[in-house]
Amino acid sequence: MCGIVGYYGYRDCSDVLVDSLSKLEYRGYDSAGIAVFEDDKIKIAKTKGRLADLVDKMKTEGKPQGIAGIGHTRWATHGEPSDVNSHPHSGDNVTIVHNGIIENYKKLKDYLLSQGRSFVSDTDTEVVAQLLDFYYCRHHDPVRAIIETTEDLEGSFALGILFNDYPEYIFALRRESPLIVGVGENESFIASDVPAILKYTKNYYLLEHDEIAVLGKYGTKIYDLHYQKLDKELKTADWDMDAAEKCGYEHFMIKEINEQPVSVKTTITPRITDGMPDLSECGIDDEYLKNVKNIHVVACGTAMHAGMVGKYVMERLARVPVNVEIASEFRYKAPILSSDDLVIIISQSGETADSLAAMRLAKSMGAKTLGIVNAKGSSIAREADMLIYTLAGPEIAVASTKAYMVQLSVMYLFAFQLAYAKGRIDENKCRELVGLLQETPDKIAQVIENELENTQFVASKLICSDSLLYIGRGLDYALSMEGSLKLKEISYIHSEAYAAGELKHGTISLVTDGMPVIAIATQSELFEKTISNIKEVKARGAVTVVICRESVELSDDVADYVIKVPDFDDVLMPMLACVPLQLMAYYSALLRGNDVDKPRNLAKSVTVE
Ligand code: AGP
C-alpha cells in the first residue's frame, strides 16, 4: 500500500515525481504529495485525492522547482484521507514519505510528546519524521539518525527522506516494504516498484531489509545498519516501457485481459521440455514431488482463487490432499504442518503481508515452501525455498486478471508434474495435458475476440442489480469465486459465489424475481446437475446467464443469456471460462461509471495485515 518515489538529477524534479507516481497509483490513491528542494529550501505540495488533484493544485498554487525531491501516493492506514494526513510529513530538519506501518508508533509518539515535540497529523509517519529529527538534532549526521531511528521502529516501512541541510541528496531506507534505487546517467531514483522508473532507466538496486541508500551529487551509496558501505549487484529490469503504459487501451484492466494469451505463453514455454513439464530450474524435481504428502495453498484474494482451481486439479490428477487457506486465517490458526508438507504461496506482488507471514510461519515449522510470484525480487520470491515466477510483466489494474491467468497456468503445470511424479498419470497422458495447456493462449485469444460484444451486452443487463449469485460445480465453482470477486471489487455490485448443489440449503431463499444468477456450466460430468440447479433458480424468477461450451444448446427455460467458450478438456476449462467473467466485470464497472483501474478503498499491493 502507498507508493513512494524520489529523484535526484538534472530534470525538473516535480515532473519526474508526478510521472513516476502515476505508475504507482495502483498502490494507493486517496492522497498525493511531493517535497522538492527549491533554492535549498524544501517546498511541499500535497492534497487529499488523486494525483490529478495534486497536479491541479500545483497549477494554481505553483509547482516546486528543483532537482531533488520525494513523492507519495497514499492508501490511508493511520488517519483518514485528508490534506493534513497526506505525505510528505516533516520535522524541523527532515521531510519524509513512507510506505508501511509503524506498529509501535503510539509508544514512540508518547515519548516524543514527553520530549516537547508536537504533531499535526494522525499518521504514524509523522512520528518517524519527528524521531529522525530528534536524533539528527543530536549530531547532524543523517545516516546515523536514520540508523538510530530504524533501531527504534517496529513494523514494515520504506522511507524516502530529505534533510534540510543536504539539498543535493535524498536518503532512503527499507524494512519489509519494497524499495528500489534506480540508477541512470547523472540521475538516480527511488521507487516502490520498477514501472515508476522504466521511462528513465532499467538499472536498479534492490534494497534489502534494513538497508539505507544515499543518492545525490556523488552517485549512490548503500549502507547497512552498522554504517558499513555495501557493494550491491546492479539489476536490469526486463520489462519494457509498454508494460507500464496503457498503449491505446482505455484502461489497464482491459489491456491486461488482452495480454493474457502472451502472458500464459511466456510463463509456460520455458517450463516445458520435450513436451513434458520441467520445473527443475525452479528447484522442483520428480524425486521431491514423489514424497510430498500434503499440500497447502496459502494466499489472499484472487491468488487464493487460483489455488482453489489448483486444488481441484491436483486432487483429481495426482490424488494428493490439497488444503487451500486464506493467508490471514492460516497464520493465526495454529496450522498443522510437517516436514513432508509443501506450502505453496501464490502472490502477484510477492509482498502481501499475510501471505508473507504465512510463508515464514510454514518455514519455521519445517515445511517446504514454494512461491508462485509475479513481482521479481519481491519478499516472497526471495524467501521461498522454491520459486516459480509467473511471467506476466507488471499488472497495474487493481483487479487482477492476467496474474490470475498465469497463476492458473503454473498450477496446471505443477499439477501435471506432480501427478506424473506420483505415478498417477503416465507419460502419454502427461504429454497430452501439456499439449492442451499449450493450446490455451490461442483459445483465450479466441474467447476475447468472440465474446467482447456479448459480455458487454450481458453486463448492461446486470448493472442495475443490487445483488447477484455466481454458481457452479467442481472446477466451475472454484472459478465462480473469482468471477464474483472480480465483479464486486470494481462494479460495487454485491455478489456471492455458491456451489450450485448447496443453493437449496439456504441461499436459494435470496432468489427473487429478476435477480441475476451467473451459472458456469463447463464441466461435462457435472453438466446435467448444474442445469438442474439453474432451472431451480430460473423457476424462482432469476435472470440466468449461462457460460457453457460452444457445442451445447440451451433451451429458454435454462438461460436468458448465453456466453459460449470453445469446447475443450474439462480440466483446463477455467482458463477459458474466466475470460467472460473478467470481461463482464470490466464492462459492468465501466457502464456504472466507476474508476475501473482504481476501485474505491482498494490498493493493489496489500502490505499491511
Ligand atoms: C484481485 O483482483 C485483488 N485485487 C486481490 O484480491 C489480490 O489478488 C490479493 O490482494 C492478493 O494479492 P497478491 O497476489 O499480490 O498477493
XYZ file of C-alpha atoms and ligand atoms in Angstrom:
625
model
C 0.000 0.000 0.000
C 1.225 3.520 -0.777
C 3.776 4.291 -3.438
C 6.914 6.274 -2.795
C 9.321 7.834 -5.259
C 12.378 10.058 -5.131
C 14.566 11.780 -7.691
C 17.933 13.447 -7.888
C 19.238 14.563 -11.261
C 19.129 17.195 -13.961
C 15.444 17.052 -14.916
C 12.526 19.006 -13.481
C 12.110 17.050 -10.271
C 8.390 17.750 -9.780
C 7.614 16.478 -13.272
C 9.611 13.294 -12.730
C 7.994 12.687 -9.335
C 4.467 13.138 -10.705
C 5.207 10.949 -13.703
C 6.707 8.202 -11.533
C 3.831 8.411 -9.053
C 1.381 7.964 -11.916
C 2.903 4.484 -12.405
C 2.402 3.698 -8.727
C -1.121 4.987 -8.216
C -2.313 1.384 -8.187
C -0.696 1.143 -4.754
C -2.999 3.731 -3.225
C -4.782 6.814 -4.367
C -6.521 8.656 -1.564
C -3.956 11.452 -1.406
C -0.740 12.514 -3.093
C 2.162 14.797 -2.351
C 5.696 15.807 -3.218
C 8.550 17.648 -1.497
C 11.261 19.276 -3.594
C 14.325 21.330 -2.733
C 13.707 24.748 -4.264
C 16.631 27.130 -3.768
C 17.885 24.900 -0.965
C 14.561 25.066 0.875
C 12.079 22.216 0.956
C 8.807 23.094 -0.727
C 5.837 20.756 -0.241
C 2.711 20.332 -2.351
C 0.153 17.783 -1.136
C -3.546 17.142 -1.192
C -6.280 14.660 -0.418
C -7.485 12.925 -3.592
C -5.874 11.584 -6.718
C -2.577 12.526 -8.288
C -4.601 14.548 -10.803
C -5.848 16.685 -7.904
C -2.253 17.358 -6.880
C -1.380 18.366 -10.434
C -4.379 20.734 -10.495
C -3.377 22.192 -7.158
C 0.166 22.829 -8.375
C -1.228 24.560 -11.470
C -2.905 27.146 -9.278
C -0.569 27.283 -6.304
C 2.719 26.734 -8.093
C 4.895 23.731 -8.726
C 8.076 23.285 -6.666
C 11.104 23.865 -8.909
C 14.233 21.863 -8.264
C 16.293 18.771 -8.993
C 15.922 16.712 -5.810
C 12.783 15.542 -4.102
C 10.453 12.794 -2.913
C 6.814 11.900 -3.616
C 3.980 9.788 -2.309
C 0.613 8.330 -3.242
C -1.325 7.120 -0.227
C -3.613 4.324 0.889
C -4.636 5.504 4.341
C -3.905 3.327 7.360
C -3.446 5.766 10.265
C -5.697 8.782 9.931
C -8.407 9.459 7.363
C -7.535 10.679 3.893
C -7.136 14.444 4.336
C -4.745 17.216 3.324
C -3.078 17.193 6.702
C -2.612 13.428 6.813
C -1.179 13.362 3.281
C 2.532 12.763 2.910
C 5.200 14.225 2.972
C 5.461 14.829 6.721
C 8.109 16.942 8.372
C 10.093 17.637 11.487
C 12.169 20.813 11.777
C 15.089 19.350 9.824
C 13.607 16.470 7.861
C 10.789 15.658 5.463
C 9.726 12.119 4.665
C 7.400 9.904 2.660
C 6.529 6.477 3.984
C 5.037 3.192 2.825
C 4.161 0.646 5.511
C 3.062 0.622 9.105
C 4.909 1.608 12.263
C 3.491 -0.809 14.803
C 4.950 0.892 17.893
C 4.129 4.427 16.768
C 1.921 5.103 19.788
C 4.698 4.382 22.258
C 7.178 6.460 20.242
C 4.702 9.302 19.918
C 4.141 9.371 23.684
C 7.883 9.505 24.220
C 8.350 12.310 21.702
C 5.441 14.246 23.222
C 7.145 13.926 26.603
C 10.233 15.469 24.961
C 8.221 18.519 23.961
C 7.576 17.554 20.344
C 4.203 18.238 18.770
C 2.241 16.660 15.941
C -0.183 17.982 13.385
C -1.441 14.769 11.763
C -2.895 11.438 12.903
C -0.317 9.437 10.983
C 2.322 7.012 12.175
C 4.579 8.610 9.539
C 4.843 11.926 11.330
C 6.187 10.043 14.336
C 9.047 8.793 12.155
C 9.711 12.315 10.879
C 9.888 13.624 14.455
C 12.045 10.742 15.620
C 14.502 11.263 12.782
C 14.615 14.930 13.635
C 15.151 14.114 17.307
C 18.248 12.030 16.554
C 19.512 14.346 13.838
C 19.497 17.289 16.249
C 21.969 15.409 18.445
C 24.800 15.039 15.933
C 23.700 16.323 12.500
C 24.679 13.086 10.788
C 21.787 11.990 8.536
C 22.810 8.361 8.089
C 23.389 7.956 11.826
C 19.989 9.495 12.511
C 18.409 7.004 10.102
C 20.209 4.098 11.779
C 19.133 5.186 15.264
C 15.571 5.741 14.139
C 15.437 2.348 12.421
C 16.580 0.638 15.590
C 13.582 2.112 17.418
C 10.962 1.274 14.798
C 8.817 -1.859 14.702
C 6.776 -2.788 11.658
C 7.253 -2.566 7.932
C 8.397 0.548 6.199
C 10.091 2.072 3.208
C 11.057 5.703 3.583
C 12.185 8.498 1.291
C 13.868 11.242 3.314
C 15.106 14.785 2.733
C 17.301 16.609 5.279
C 17.126 20.413 5.094
C 20.915 20.659 5.397
C 21.527 18.315 2.436
C 19.745 19.810 -0.561
C 21.707 17.739 -3.043
C 20.820 14.378 -1.554
C 17.908 12.102 -0.999
C 18.002 9.306 1.556
C 16.013 6.078 1.672
C 15.514 3.134 3.942
C 13.763 -0.177 3.642
C 12.449 -2.727 6.103
C 9.966 -5.224 4.599
C 8.102 -2.755 2.357
C 9.612 -2.848 -1.138
C 12.021 -0.209 -2.393
C 14.364 0.018 -5.343
C 17.069 2.538 -6.206
C 17.146 3.367 -9.915
C 20.469 4.328 -11.453
C 20.551 6.424 -14.634
C 23.140 8.665 -16.313
C 23.770 11.504 -13.835
C 20.467 10.855 -12.128
C 19.041 8.469 -9.580
C 15.671 7.433 -8.302
C 13.916 5.624 -5.507
C 10.621 3.848 -6.091
C 8.308 1.267 -4.572
C 8.168 -0.610 -7.856
C 10.029 -0.897 -11.145
C 7.379 0.631 -13.505
C 7.940 4.008 -11.820
C 11.471 4.288 -13.203
C 11.223 2.399 -16.519
C 10.880 5.588 -18.552
C 14.262 6.778 -17.275
C 16.363 3.706 -16.590
C 16.176 -0.071 -16.388
C 19.075 -0.362 -13.944
C 18.358 -0.589 -10.283
C 19.487 -1.843 -6.903
C 17.018 -3.829 -4.866
C 17.290 -2.591 -1.295
C 17.240 -5.395 1.243
C 15.860 -5.407 4.743
C 17.375 -2.560 6.837
C 19.489 -1.064 4.072
C 19.954 2.672 3.702
C 20.536 4.416 0.382
C 22.085 7.842 -0.124
C 21.545 9.263 -3.599
C 22.842 12.523 -4.981
C 25.638 14.522 -6.451
C 28.283 11.851 -5.881
C 26.252 8.859 -7.078
C 24.560 6.243 -4.950
C 25.860 4.694 -1.748
C 24.176 1.941 0.211
C 24.836 1.243 3.896
C 23.786 -1.328 6.449
C 22.741 -0.531 9.993
C 26.408 -0.723 11.112
C 27.154 2.234 8.823
C 29.152 -0.126 6.593
C 29.107 0.623 2.886
C 27.723 -2.284 0.826
C 28.554 -3.461 -2.684
C 25.284 -4.365 -4.330
C 24.527 -6.097 -7.576
C 23.050 -3.746 -10.159
C 19.990 -5.399 -11.664
C 18.391 -4.772 -15.038
C 14.621 -4.808 -15.446
C 13.465 -6.989 -18.317
C 10.155 -5.111 -18.662
C 9.800 -2.502 -21.345
C 8.040 0.829 -21.159
C 4.846 -0.515 -22.733
C 4.382 -2.643 -19.634
C 3.734 0.472 -17.613
C 1.619 2.275 -20.233
C -1.942 1.774 -21.463
C -0.807 1.586 -25.095
C -4.087 2.834 -26.544
C -6.398 0.839 -24.279
C -8.917 2.780 -22.216
C -7.852 1.046 -19.012
C -5.039 -1.138 -17.739
C -7.577 -3.833 -16.898
C -8.720 -4.341 -20.485
C -5.124 -4.119 -21.694
C -4.150 -6.804 -19.209
C -7.093 -9.026 -20.194
C -5.843 -8.788 -23.768
C -2.289 -9.587 -22.711
C -3.324 -12.941 -21.263
C -2.502 -15.164 -24.247
C 1.048 -13.790 -24.402
C 1.465 -13.905 -20.619
C 0.474 -17.579 -20.492
C 2.759 -18.484 -23.371
C 5.682 -16.610 -21.819
C 5.069 -18.292 -18.478
C 4.708 -21.898 -19.593
C 7.097 -22.152 -22.538
C 10.382 -22.119 -20.568
C 8.935 -24.717 -18.173
C 8.227 -27.345 -20.832
C 10.971 -29.611 -22.197
C 10.221 -32.123 -24.958
C 6.523 -31.867 -24.252
C 6.854 -32.598 -20.534
C 6.566 -30.197 -17.582
C 10.024 -29.218 -16.387
C 10.167 -27.153 -13.222
C 13.734 -28.172 -12.411
C 15.006 -24.613 -12.846
C 12.599 -23.606 -10.108
C 14.119 -26.186 -7.761
C 11.328 -28.747 -8.216
C 12.069 -32.298 -9.393
C 10.166 -35.582 -9.573
C 12.138 -37.124 -6.722
C 10.983 -34.377 -4.348
C 7.385 -34.414 -5.610
C 7.135 -38.186 -5.196
C 7.493 -37.797 -1.437
C 5.181 -34.846 -0.849
C 2.373 -35.965 1.477
C 0.100 -32.944 1.855
C -0.105 -29.669 0.026
C -1.349 -26.400 1.485
C -2.010 -23.488 -0.829
C -1.966 -20.231 1.088
C -2.800 -16.877 -0.476
C -5.213 -13.949 -0.491
C -7.992 -12.823 -2.821
C -7.569 -13.713 -6.459
C -4.339 -15.591 -5.796
C -6.226 -17.799 -3.333
C -8.852 -18.434 -6.005
C -6.116 -19.632 -8.359
C -5.186 -22.013 -5.551
C -8.803 -23.276 -5.432
C -8.596 -24.270 -9.089
C -5.190 -25.832 -8.368
C -6.703 -27.889 -5.555
C -9.337 -29.448 -7.807
C -6.757 -30.215 -10.477
C -4.069 -31.589 -8.142
C -6.502 -33.733 -6.196
C -8.123 -35.053 -9.353
C -4.900 -35.849 -11.219
C -2.306 -36.509 -8.510
C -4.545 -37.781 -5.676
C -2.664 -35.653 -3.120
C -4.734 -33.910 -0.433
C -4.656 -30.163 -1.004
C -5.808 -27.681 1.555
C -6.458 -24.109 0.371
C -6.276 -21.440 3.034
C -6.761 -17.700 3.237
C -3.365 -16.444 4.451
C -4.802 -14.208 7.189
C -6.606 -17.238 8.649
C -3.808 -19.742 8.173
C -1.241 -17.699 10.070
C -3.326 -17.434 13.238
C -4.979 -20.829 13.418
C -2.055 -22.941 14.605
C -1.782 -24.832 11.303
C -0.832 -28.487 11.355
C 2.298 -28.918 9.246
C 5.082 -31.444 8.966
C 8.353 -31.645 7.069
C 6.658 -33.803 4.397
C 4.228 -31.000 3.656
C 4.556 -28.483 0.896
C 3.140 -24.995 1.390
C 2.518 -23.130 -1.851
C 2.269 -19.360 -1.514
C 0.708 -17.628 -4.503
C 1.103 -13.888 -4.861
C 1.195 -11.430 -7.720
C 3.018 -8.746 -5.752
C 5.091 -11.074 -3.610
C 4.659 -8.541 -0.816
C 1.202 -9.316 0.592
C 1.724 -9.075 4.350
C -0.440 -12.043 5.351
C 0.923 -14.318 2.634
C 4.492 -13.426 3.542
C 3.849 -14.012 7.247
C 2.137 -17.337 6.476
C 5.144 -18.431 4.454
C 7.551 -17.515 7.226
C 5.405 -19.432 9.691
C 5.365 -22.507 7.462
C 9.152 -22.357 7.105
C 9.628 -22.014 10.836
C 7.521 -25.157 11.283
C 9.774 -27.168 8.986
C 7.508 -27.338 5.922
C 8.954 -26.682 2.477
C 7.647 -23.592 0.737
C 7.075 -22.912 -2.932
C 6.425 -19.336 -4.029
C 4.422 -18.658 -7.175
C 5.124 -14.987 -7.628
C 4.903 -12.369 -10.360
C 6.991 -9.500 -8.983
C 10.688 -10.179 -9.405
C 12.835 -9.834 -6.321
C 9.843 -9.406 -4.017
C 9.977 -10.672 -0.432
C 8.069 -13.911 -1.057
C 10.197 -14.599 -4.135
C 13.383 -14.148 -2.157
C 12.399 -16.130 0.904
C 10.578 -19.136 -0.569
C 12.526 -22.418 -0.645
C 11.446 -22.998 -4.237
C 10.181 -20.417 -6.664
C 8.182 -20.298 -9.859
C 7.966 -16.845 -11.351
C 4.825 -16.150 -13.307
C 5.958 -14.075 -16.253
C 3.021 -11.740 -16.778
C 5.011 -8.498 -16.539
C 3.678 -5.732 -14.336
C -0.016 -5.843 -13.543
C -1.211 -2.311 -12.892
C -5.018 -2.562 -12.636
C -6.048 -3.263 -9.059
C -8.370 -6.014 -10.276
C -6.122 -8.922 -11.103
C -6.690 -10.625 -14.463
C -3.532 -11.691 -16.243
C -1.803 -12.510 -12.955
C -4.665 -14.908 -12.120
C -4.433 -16.472 -15.557
C -0.714 -17.151 -15.289
C -1.152 -18.430 -11.740
C -3.629 -20.928 -13.183
C -1.185 -21.934 -15.909
C 1.513 -22.616 -13.310
C -0.931 -24.541 -11.113
C -1.643 -26.772 -14.116
C 1.994 -27.384 -14.983
C 2.746 -28.136 -11.355
C -0.238 -30.487 -11.060
C 0.784 -32.357 -14.222
C 4.346 -32.828 -12.979
C 3.095 -33.859 -9.538
C 0.668 -36.407 -10.999
C 3.409 -37.827 -13.222
C 5.960 -37.961 -10.385
C 3.426 -39.758 -8.203
C 2.773 -42.264 -10.968
C -0.895 -41.257 -11.208
C -0.666 -40.415 -14.895
C 1.666 -41.961 -17.459
C 3.979 -40.090 -19.802
C 1.458 -40.118 -22.657
C -1.277 -38.584 -20.533
C 1.145 -36.018 -19.164
C 2.251 -35.045 -22.668
C -1.374 -34.815 -23.769
C -2.221 -32.464 -20.894
C 0.844 -30.290 -21.503
C -0.092 -30.136 -25.190
C -3.565 -28.933 -24.259
C -2.127 -26.316 -21.931
C -0.003 -25.072 -24.823
C -3.188 -24.598 -26.828
C -4.731 -22.291 -24.221
C -3.126 -18.997 -25.370
C -4.854 -19.250 -28.777
C -8.130 -20.307 -27.211
C -8.049 -17.459 -24.685
C -7.477 -15.025 -27.571
C -10.442 -16.597 -29.381
C -12.722 -16.116 -26.342
C -11.690 -12.473 -26.006
C -12.407 -11.847 -29.673
C -15.700 -13.748 -29.816
C -17.227 -12.641 -26.545
C -16.247 -8.974 -26.270
C -19.574 -7.627 -27.529
C -21.709 -10.302 -25.938
C -20.215 -9.789 -22.476
C -20.703 -6.039 -22.832
C -24.351 -6.632 -23.695
C -24.835 -9.041 -20.779
C -23.097 -6.586 -18.424
C -25.608 -3.926 -19.446
C -28.334 -6.242 -18.114
C -26.619 -6.657 -14.745
C -25.655 -3.161 -13.792
C -28.941 -2.159 -12.176
C -28.960 -5.135 -9.812
C -28.207 -4.779 -6.143
C -27.030 -8.306 -5.737
C -26.407 -11.449 -7.734
C -25.143 -15.002 -7.477
C -22.407 -16.957 -9.234
C -22.927 -20.694 -9.213
C -21.078 -23.747 -10.475
C -19.939 -27.221 -9.542
C -16.411 -28.605 -9.236
C -13.914 -26.506 -11.187
C -16.768 -24.241 -12.241
C -17.419 -23.500 -8.579
C -13.737 -22.745 -7.953
C -13.870 -20.350 -10.899
C -17.136 -18.738 -9.819
C -15.373 -17.441 -6.688
C -13.038 -15.415 -8.845
C -15.879 -14.245 -11.100
C -17.774 -12.960 -8.096
C -14.765 -11.196 -6.559
C -13.942 -9.548 -9.880
C -17.444 -8.161 -10.244
C -17.800 -6.834 -6.733
C -14.398 -5.224 -6.443
C -14.810 -2.978 -9.450
C -18.566 -2.700 -10.135
C -19.511 -2.477 -6.422
C -22.450 -4.823 -7.052
C -22.837 -7.292 -4.230
C -22.401 -10.900 -5.297
C -21.764 -14.315 -3.793
C -20.210 -17.409 -5.277
C -22.060 -20.568 -4.371
C -21.608 -24.254 -5.023
C -24.640 -24.910 -7.220
C -25.601 -28.024 -5.284
C -25.550 -26.131 -1.994
C -28.116 -23.494 -3.000
C -31.049 -25.497 -1.712
C -29.544 -25.493 1.758
C -30.330 -21.858 2.376
C -29.153 -19.403 -0.252
C -31.915 -20.079 -2.758
C -34.206 -18.106 -0.445
C -32.413 -14.981 -1.706
C -33.553 -15.600 -5.271
C -36.408 -13.310 -6.213
C -37.867 -12.053 -9.448
C -35.205 -10.559 -11.681
C -32.182 -11.491 -9.580
C -29.274 -12.287 -11.926
C -27.596 -15.651 -11.475
C -24.405 -16.302 -13.426
C -24.027 -20.028 -13.873
C -20.821 -21.613 -15.087
C -21.513 -24.985 -16.682
C -18.416 -26.167 -18.495
C -17.726 -29.453 -16.685
C -19.109 -32.314 -18.786
C -19.607 -34.766 -15.946
C -21.457 -32.241 -13.838
C -23.304 -30.517 -16.644
C -26.762 -32.062 -16.174
C -26.624 -31.492 -12.429
C -25.698 -27.832 -12.888
C -28.501 -27.425 -15.419
C -30.981 -28.729 -12.834
C -29.718 -26.136 -10.361
C -30.056 -23.408 -12.973
C -33.645 -24.468 -13.638
C -34.350 -24.288 -9.921
C -33.304 -20.633 -9.714
C -34.966 -19.792 -13.010
C -38.239 -21.250 -11.723
C -37.981 -18.741 -8.863
C -37.631 -15.743 -11.133
C -33.865 -15.498 -11.586
C -32.460 -13.997 -14.769
C -29.823 -16.520 -15.767
C -26.574 -16.019 -17.619
C -25.025 -19.356 -18.524
C -21.394 -19.807 -19.505
C -21.066 -23.096 -21.354
C -19.325 -24.942 -24.164
C -19.814 -23.975 -27.799
C -21.410 -27.317 -28.663
C -24.137 -27.037 -26.017
C -27.635 -25.921 -26.976
C -29.648 -24.496 -24.109
C -33.405 -24.053 -24.017
C -35.175 -20.877 -22.862
C -36.203 -22.442 -19.583
C -32.491 -22.562 -18.660
C -30.768 -19.455 -19.955
C -31.800 -15.874 -20.546
C -28.333 -15.065 -21.834
C -25.691 -17.472 -23.057
C -21.937 -16.965 -23.249
C -20.016 -19.649 -25.090
C -16.429 -20.792 -24.812
C -14.688 -23.285 -27.124
C -15.074 -26.993 -26.447
C -12.003 -28.120 -24.568
C -10.768 -30.540 -21.946
C -12.773 -30.248 -18.693
C -9.681 -29.792 -16.555
C -8.458 -26.753 -18.476
C -11.836 -25.088 -18.895
C -11.291 -22.480 -16.132
C -8.615 -20.831 -18.282
C -11.203 -20.147 -20.968
C -14.300 -19.577 -18.859
C -12.595 -16.983 -16.663
C -12.275 -14.612 -19.624
C -16.004 -13.758 -19.969
C -16.178 -13.348 -16.190
C -13.378 -10.787 -16.347
C -14.990 -9.011 -19.298
C -18.398 -8.889 -17.616
C -16.842 -7.365 -14.508
C -14.910 -4.867 -16.618
C -17.934 -3.724 -18.608
C -20.182 -3.607 -15.544
C -17.742 -1.251 -13.830
C -17.340 0.795 -16.980
C -21.093 1.109 -17.577
C -21.639 2.128 -13.965
C -19.104 4.912 -14.424
C -16.637 3.538 -11.892
C -12.909 4.028 -11.894
C -12.098 0.607 -13.331
C -8.375 0.515 -12.582
C -8.551 2.148 -9.184
C -11.666 0.913 -7.377
C -12.646 2.633 -4.161
C -10.956 1.619 -0.910
C -8.638 -0.867 -2.593
C -4.924 -0.951 -3.239
C -3.036 -3.373 -5.400
C -0.341 -4.394 -3.013
C -1.636 -5.131 0.476
C 1.456 -4.815 2.618
C -0.429 -4.401 5.893
C -2.349 -7.164 7.618
C -7.527 -9.109 -7.041
O -8.316 -8.594 -8.033
C -7.399 -8.358 -5.848
N -7.109 -7.019 -6.075
C -6.769 -9.016 -4.633
O -7.680 -9.966 -4.216
C -5.372 -9.673 -4.738
O -5.425 -10.793 -5.540
C -4.887 -10.026 -3.325
O -4.757 -8.845 -2.579
C -3.582 -10.794 -3.310
O -2.531 -10.031 -3.837
P -1.165 -10.695 -4.235
O -1.438 -11.643 -5.350
O -0.302 -9.554 -4.651
O -0.653 -11.423 -3.030
